CSV table of N, CA and C in Angstrom, one decimal:
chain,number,residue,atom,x,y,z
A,261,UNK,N,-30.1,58.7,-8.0
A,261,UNK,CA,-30.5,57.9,-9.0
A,261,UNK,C,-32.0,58.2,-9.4
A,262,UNK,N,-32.2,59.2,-10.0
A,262,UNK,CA,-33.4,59.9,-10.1
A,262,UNK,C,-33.7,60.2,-11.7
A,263,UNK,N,-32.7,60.0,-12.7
A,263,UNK,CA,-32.6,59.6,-13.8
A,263,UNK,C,-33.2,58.7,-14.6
A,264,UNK,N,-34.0,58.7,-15.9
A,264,UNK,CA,-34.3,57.6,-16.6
A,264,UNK,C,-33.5,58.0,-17.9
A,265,UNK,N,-32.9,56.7,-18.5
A,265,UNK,CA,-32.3,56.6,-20.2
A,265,UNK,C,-33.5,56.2,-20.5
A,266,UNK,N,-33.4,56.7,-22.2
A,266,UNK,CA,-34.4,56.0,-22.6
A,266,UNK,C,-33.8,55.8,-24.6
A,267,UNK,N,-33.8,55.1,-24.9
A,267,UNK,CA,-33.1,54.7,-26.4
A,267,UNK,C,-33.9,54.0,-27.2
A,268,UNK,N,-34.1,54.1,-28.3
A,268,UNK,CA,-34.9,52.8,-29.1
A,268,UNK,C,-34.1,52.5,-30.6
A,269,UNK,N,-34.4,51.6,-31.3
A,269,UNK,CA,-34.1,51.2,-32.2
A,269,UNK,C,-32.6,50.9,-32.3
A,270,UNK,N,-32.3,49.8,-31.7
A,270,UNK,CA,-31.1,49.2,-31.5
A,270,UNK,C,-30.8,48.5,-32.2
A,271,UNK,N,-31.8,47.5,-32.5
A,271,UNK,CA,-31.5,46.9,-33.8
A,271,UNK,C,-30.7,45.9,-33.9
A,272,UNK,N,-30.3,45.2,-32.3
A,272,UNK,CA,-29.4,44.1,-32.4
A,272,UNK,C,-27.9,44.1,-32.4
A,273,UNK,N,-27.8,45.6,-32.5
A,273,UNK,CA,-26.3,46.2,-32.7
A,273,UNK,C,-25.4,46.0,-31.4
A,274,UNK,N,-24.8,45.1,-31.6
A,274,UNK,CA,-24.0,44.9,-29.9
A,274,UNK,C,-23.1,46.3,-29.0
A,275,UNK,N,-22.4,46.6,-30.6
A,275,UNK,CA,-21.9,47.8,-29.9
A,275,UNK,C,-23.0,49.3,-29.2
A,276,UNK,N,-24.0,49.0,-29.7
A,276,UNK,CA,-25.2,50.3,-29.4
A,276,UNK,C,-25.7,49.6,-27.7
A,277,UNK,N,-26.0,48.5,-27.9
A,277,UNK,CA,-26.0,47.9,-25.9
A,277,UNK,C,-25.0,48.3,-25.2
A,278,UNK,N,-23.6,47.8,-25.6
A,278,UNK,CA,-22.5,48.2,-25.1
A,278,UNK,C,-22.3,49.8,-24.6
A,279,UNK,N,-22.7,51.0,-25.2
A,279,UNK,CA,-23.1,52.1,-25.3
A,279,UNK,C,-24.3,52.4,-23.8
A,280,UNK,N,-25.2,52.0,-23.8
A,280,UNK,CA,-25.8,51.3,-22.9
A,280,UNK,C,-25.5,51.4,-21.7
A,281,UNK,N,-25.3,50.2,-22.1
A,281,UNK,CA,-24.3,49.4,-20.7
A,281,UNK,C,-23.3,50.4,-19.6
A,282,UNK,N,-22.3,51.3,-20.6
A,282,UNK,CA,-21.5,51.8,-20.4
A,282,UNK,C,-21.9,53.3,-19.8
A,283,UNK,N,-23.4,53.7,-19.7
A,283,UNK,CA,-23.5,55.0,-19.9
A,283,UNK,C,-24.5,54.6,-18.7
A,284,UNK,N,-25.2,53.5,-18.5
A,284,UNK,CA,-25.4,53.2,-17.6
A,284,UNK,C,-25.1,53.4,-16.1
A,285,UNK,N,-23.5,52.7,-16.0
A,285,UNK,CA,-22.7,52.2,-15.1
A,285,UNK,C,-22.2,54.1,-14.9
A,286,UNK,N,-22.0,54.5,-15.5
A,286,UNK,CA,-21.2,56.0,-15.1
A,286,UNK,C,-22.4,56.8,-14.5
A,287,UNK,N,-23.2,56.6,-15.2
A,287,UNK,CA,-25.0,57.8,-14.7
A,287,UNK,C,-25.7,57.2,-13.5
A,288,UNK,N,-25.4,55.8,-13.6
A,288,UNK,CA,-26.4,55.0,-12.4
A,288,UNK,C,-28.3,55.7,-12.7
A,289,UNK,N,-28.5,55.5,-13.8
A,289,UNK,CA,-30.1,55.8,-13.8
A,289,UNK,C,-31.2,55.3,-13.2
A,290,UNK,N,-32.3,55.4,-12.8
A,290,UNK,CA,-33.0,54.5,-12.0
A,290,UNK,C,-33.7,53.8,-12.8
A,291,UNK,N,-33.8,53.8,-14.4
A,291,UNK,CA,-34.1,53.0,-14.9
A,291,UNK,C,-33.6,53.3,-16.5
A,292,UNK,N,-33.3,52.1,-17.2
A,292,UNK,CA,-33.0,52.2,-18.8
A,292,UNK,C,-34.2,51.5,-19.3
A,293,UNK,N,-35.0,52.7,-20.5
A,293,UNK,CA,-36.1,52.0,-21.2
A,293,UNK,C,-35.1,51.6,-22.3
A,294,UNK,N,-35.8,50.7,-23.1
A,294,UNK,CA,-35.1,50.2,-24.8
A,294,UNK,C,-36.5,50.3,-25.3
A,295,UNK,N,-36.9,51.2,-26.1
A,295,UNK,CA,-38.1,51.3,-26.4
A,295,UNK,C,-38.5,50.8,-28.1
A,296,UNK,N,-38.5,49.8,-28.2
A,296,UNK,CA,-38.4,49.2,-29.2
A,296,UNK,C,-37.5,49.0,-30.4
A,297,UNK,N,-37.8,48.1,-31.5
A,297,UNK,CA,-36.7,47.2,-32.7
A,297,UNK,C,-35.3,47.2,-31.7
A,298,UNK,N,-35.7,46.2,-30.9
A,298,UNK,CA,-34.8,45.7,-29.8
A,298,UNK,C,-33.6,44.1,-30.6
A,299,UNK,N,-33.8,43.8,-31.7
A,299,UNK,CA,-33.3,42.5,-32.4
A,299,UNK,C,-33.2,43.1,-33.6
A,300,UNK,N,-32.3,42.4,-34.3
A,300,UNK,CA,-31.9,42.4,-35.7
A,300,UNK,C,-32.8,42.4,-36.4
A,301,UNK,N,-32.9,42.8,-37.6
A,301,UNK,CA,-33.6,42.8,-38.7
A,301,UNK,C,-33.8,41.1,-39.0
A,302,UNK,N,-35.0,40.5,-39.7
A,302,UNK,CA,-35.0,39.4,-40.3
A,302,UNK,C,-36.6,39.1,-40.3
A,303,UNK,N,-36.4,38.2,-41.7
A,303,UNK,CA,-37.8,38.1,-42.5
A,303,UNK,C,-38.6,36.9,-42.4
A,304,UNK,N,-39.3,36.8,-42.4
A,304,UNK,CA,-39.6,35.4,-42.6
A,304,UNK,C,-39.6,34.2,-41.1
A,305,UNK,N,-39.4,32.9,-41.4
A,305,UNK,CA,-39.2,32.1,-40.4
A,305,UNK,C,-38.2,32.4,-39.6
A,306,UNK,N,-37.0,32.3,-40.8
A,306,UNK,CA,-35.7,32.9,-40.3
A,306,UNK,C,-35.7,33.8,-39.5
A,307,UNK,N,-35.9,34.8,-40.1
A,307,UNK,CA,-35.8,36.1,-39.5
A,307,UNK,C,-36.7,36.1,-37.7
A,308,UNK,N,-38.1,35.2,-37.2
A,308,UNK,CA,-38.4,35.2,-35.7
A,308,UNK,C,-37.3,34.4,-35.6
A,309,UNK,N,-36.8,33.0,-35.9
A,309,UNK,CA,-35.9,32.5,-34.9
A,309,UNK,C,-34.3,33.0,-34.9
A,310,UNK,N,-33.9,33.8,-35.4
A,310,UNK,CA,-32.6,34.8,-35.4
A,310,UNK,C,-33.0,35.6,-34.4
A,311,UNK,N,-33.7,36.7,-34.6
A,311,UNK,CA,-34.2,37.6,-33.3
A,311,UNK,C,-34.4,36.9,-32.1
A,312,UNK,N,-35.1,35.2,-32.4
A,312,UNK,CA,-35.1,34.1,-31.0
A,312,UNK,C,-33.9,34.6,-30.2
A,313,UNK,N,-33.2,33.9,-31.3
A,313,UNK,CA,-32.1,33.5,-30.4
A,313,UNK,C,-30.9,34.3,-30.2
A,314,UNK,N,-31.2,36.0,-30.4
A,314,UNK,CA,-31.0,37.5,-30.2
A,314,UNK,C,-31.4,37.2,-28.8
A,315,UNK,N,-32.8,37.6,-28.6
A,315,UNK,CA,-33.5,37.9,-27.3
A,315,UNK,C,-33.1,37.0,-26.0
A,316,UNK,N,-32.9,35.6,-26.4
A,316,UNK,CA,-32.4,34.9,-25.4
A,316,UNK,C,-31.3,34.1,-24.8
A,317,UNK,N,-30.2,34.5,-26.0
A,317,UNK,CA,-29.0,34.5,-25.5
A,317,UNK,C,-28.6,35.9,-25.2
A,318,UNK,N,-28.0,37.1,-26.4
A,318,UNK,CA,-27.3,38.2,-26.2
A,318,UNK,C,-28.3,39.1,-25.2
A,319,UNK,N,-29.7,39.6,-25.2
A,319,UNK,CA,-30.5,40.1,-24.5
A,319,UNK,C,-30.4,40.0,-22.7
A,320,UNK,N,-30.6,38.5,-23.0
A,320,UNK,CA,-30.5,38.0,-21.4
A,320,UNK,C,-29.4,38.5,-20.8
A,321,UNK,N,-28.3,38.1,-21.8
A,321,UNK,CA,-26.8,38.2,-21.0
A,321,UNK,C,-26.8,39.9,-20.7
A,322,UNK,N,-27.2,41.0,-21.9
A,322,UNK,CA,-26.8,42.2,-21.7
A,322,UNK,C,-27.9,42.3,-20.2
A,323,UNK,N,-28.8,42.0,-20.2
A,323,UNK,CA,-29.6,42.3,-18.9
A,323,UNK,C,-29.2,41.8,-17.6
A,324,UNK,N,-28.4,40.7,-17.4
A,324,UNK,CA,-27.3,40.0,-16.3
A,324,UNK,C,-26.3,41.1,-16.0
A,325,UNK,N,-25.9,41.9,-17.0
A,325,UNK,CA,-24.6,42.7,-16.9
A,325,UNK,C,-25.0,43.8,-16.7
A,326,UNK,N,-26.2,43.8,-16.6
A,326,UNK,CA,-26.8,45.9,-16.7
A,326,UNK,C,-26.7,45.6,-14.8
A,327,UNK,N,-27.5,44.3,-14.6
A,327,UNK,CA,-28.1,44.3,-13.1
A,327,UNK,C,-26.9,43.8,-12.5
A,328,UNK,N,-25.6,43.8,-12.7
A,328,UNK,CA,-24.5,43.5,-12.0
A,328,UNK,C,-23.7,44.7,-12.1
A,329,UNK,N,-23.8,45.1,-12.8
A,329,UNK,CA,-23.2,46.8,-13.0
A,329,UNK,C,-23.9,48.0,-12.6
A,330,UNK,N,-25.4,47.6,-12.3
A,330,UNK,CA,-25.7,48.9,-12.0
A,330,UNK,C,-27.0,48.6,-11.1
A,331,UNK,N,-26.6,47.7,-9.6
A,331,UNK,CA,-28.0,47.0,-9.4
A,331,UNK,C,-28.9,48.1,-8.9
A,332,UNK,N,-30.1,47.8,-8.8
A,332,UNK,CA,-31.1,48.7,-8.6
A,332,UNK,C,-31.6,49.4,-10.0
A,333,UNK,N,-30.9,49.0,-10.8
A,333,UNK,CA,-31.5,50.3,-11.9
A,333,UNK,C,-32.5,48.9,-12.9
A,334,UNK,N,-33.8,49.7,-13.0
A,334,UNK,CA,-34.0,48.6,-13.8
A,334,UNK,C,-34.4,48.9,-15.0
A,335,UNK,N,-34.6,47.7,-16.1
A,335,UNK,CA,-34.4,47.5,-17.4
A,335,UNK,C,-36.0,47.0,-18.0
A,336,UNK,N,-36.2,48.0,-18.9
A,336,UNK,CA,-37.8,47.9,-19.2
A,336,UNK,C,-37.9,47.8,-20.6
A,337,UNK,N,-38.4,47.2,-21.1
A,337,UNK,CA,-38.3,46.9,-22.7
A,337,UNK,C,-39.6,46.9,-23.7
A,338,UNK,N,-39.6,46.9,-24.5
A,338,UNK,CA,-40.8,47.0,-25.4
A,338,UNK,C,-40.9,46.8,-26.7
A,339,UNK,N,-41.5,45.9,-27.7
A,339,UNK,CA,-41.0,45.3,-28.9
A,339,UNK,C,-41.1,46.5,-30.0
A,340,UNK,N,-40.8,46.5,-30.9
A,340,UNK,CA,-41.2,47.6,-31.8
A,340,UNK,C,-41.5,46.9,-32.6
A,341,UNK,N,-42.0,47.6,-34.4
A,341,UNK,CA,-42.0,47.0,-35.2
A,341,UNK,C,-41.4,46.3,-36.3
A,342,UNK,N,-40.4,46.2,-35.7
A,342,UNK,CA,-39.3,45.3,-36.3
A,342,UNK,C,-39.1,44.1,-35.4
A,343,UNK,N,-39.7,44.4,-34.2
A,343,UNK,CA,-39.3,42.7,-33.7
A,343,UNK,C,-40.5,42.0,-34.4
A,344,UNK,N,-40.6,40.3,-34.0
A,344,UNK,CA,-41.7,40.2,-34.5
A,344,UNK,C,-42.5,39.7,-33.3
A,345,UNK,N,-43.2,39.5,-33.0
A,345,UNK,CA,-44.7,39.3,-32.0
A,345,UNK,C,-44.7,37.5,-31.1
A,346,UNK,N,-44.1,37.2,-32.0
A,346,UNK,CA,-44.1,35.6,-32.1
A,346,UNK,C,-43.3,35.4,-30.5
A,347,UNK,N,-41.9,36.5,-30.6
A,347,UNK,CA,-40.8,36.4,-30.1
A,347,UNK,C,-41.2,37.2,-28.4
A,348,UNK,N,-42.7,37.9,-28.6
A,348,UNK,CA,-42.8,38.3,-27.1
A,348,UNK,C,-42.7,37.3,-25.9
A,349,UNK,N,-42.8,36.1,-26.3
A,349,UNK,CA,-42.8,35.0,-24.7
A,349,UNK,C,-41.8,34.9,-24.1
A,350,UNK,N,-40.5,35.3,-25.0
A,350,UNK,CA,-39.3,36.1,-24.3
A,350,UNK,C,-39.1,36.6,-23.4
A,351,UNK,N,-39.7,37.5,-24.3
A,351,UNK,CA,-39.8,38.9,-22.8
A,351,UNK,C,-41.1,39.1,-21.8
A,352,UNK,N,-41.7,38.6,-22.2
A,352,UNK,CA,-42.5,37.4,-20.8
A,352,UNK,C,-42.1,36.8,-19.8
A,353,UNK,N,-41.5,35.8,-20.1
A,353,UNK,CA,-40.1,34.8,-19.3
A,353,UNK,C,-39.7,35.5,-18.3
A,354,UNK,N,-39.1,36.5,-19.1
A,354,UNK,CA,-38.4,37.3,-17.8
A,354,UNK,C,-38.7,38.0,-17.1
A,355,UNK,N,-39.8,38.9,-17.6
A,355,UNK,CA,-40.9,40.0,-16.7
A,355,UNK,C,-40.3,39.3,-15.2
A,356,UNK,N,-39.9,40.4,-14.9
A,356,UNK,CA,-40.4,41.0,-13.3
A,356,UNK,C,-38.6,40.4,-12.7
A,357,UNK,N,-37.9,39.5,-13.7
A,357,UNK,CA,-36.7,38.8,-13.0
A,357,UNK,C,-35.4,40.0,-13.3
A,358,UNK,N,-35.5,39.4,-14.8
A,358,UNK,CA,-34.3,40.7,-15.8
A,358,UNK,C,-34.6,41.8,-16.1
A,359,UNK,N,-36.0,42.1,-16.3
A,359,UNK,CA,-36.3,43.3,-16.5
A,359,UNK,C,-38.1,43.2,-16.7
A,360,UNK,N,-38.4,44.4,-17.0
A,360,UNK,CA,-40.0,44.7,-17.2
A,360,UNK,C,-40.4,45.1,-18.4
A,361,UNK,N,-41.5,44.0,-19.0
A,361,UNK,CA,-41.8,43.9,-20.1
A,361,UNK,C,-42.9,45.0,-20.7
A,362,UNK,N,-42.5,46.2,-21.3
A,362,UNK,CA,-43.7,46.7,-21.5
A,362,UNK,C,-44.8,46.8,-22.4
């Protein structure tokens, strides 16, 4: 397990986590980065609490399933420019449980 993935711009795409997930579990890497535009696109008000509620329902769960599929490997994340900033207390929250906030 001496492998790192590393992917960005996901964009919220379920099937592109899935991808992920999947390539994860076969390689066992010692760790998956998502190096940012980790959430859907959106503008405005709308657009943080959509990405909200991206990051803390679908996010969480894909990170429950990475660490049950592939324990030991862990999951390090980092916002890009397309998330929005508002939405890092998210990935705060979880630091150090689901994964590591970079």
């Amino acid at each position: 397990m001496s492998q790192w993935f590393f992917t960005s711009d996901l964009h919220g795409q379920g099937e592109l986590y899935e991808q992920v997930l999947s390539l994860a579990t076969e390689q066992r890497p010692a760790a998956v980065i998502l190096g940012g535009d980790l959430a859907p696109h959106g503008t405005g008000a709308p657009g943080v609490q959509h990405q909200r509620v991206f990051l803390e329902g679908f996010l969480v769960e894909f990170a429950r399933r990475l660490r049950e599929s592939v324990p030991g490997t862990e999951l390090m994340l980092l916002m890009g420019n397309d998330d929005w900033a508002a939405n890092q207390d998210v990935l705060e929250r979880h630091h150090g449980t689901l994964w590591h906030s970079l």
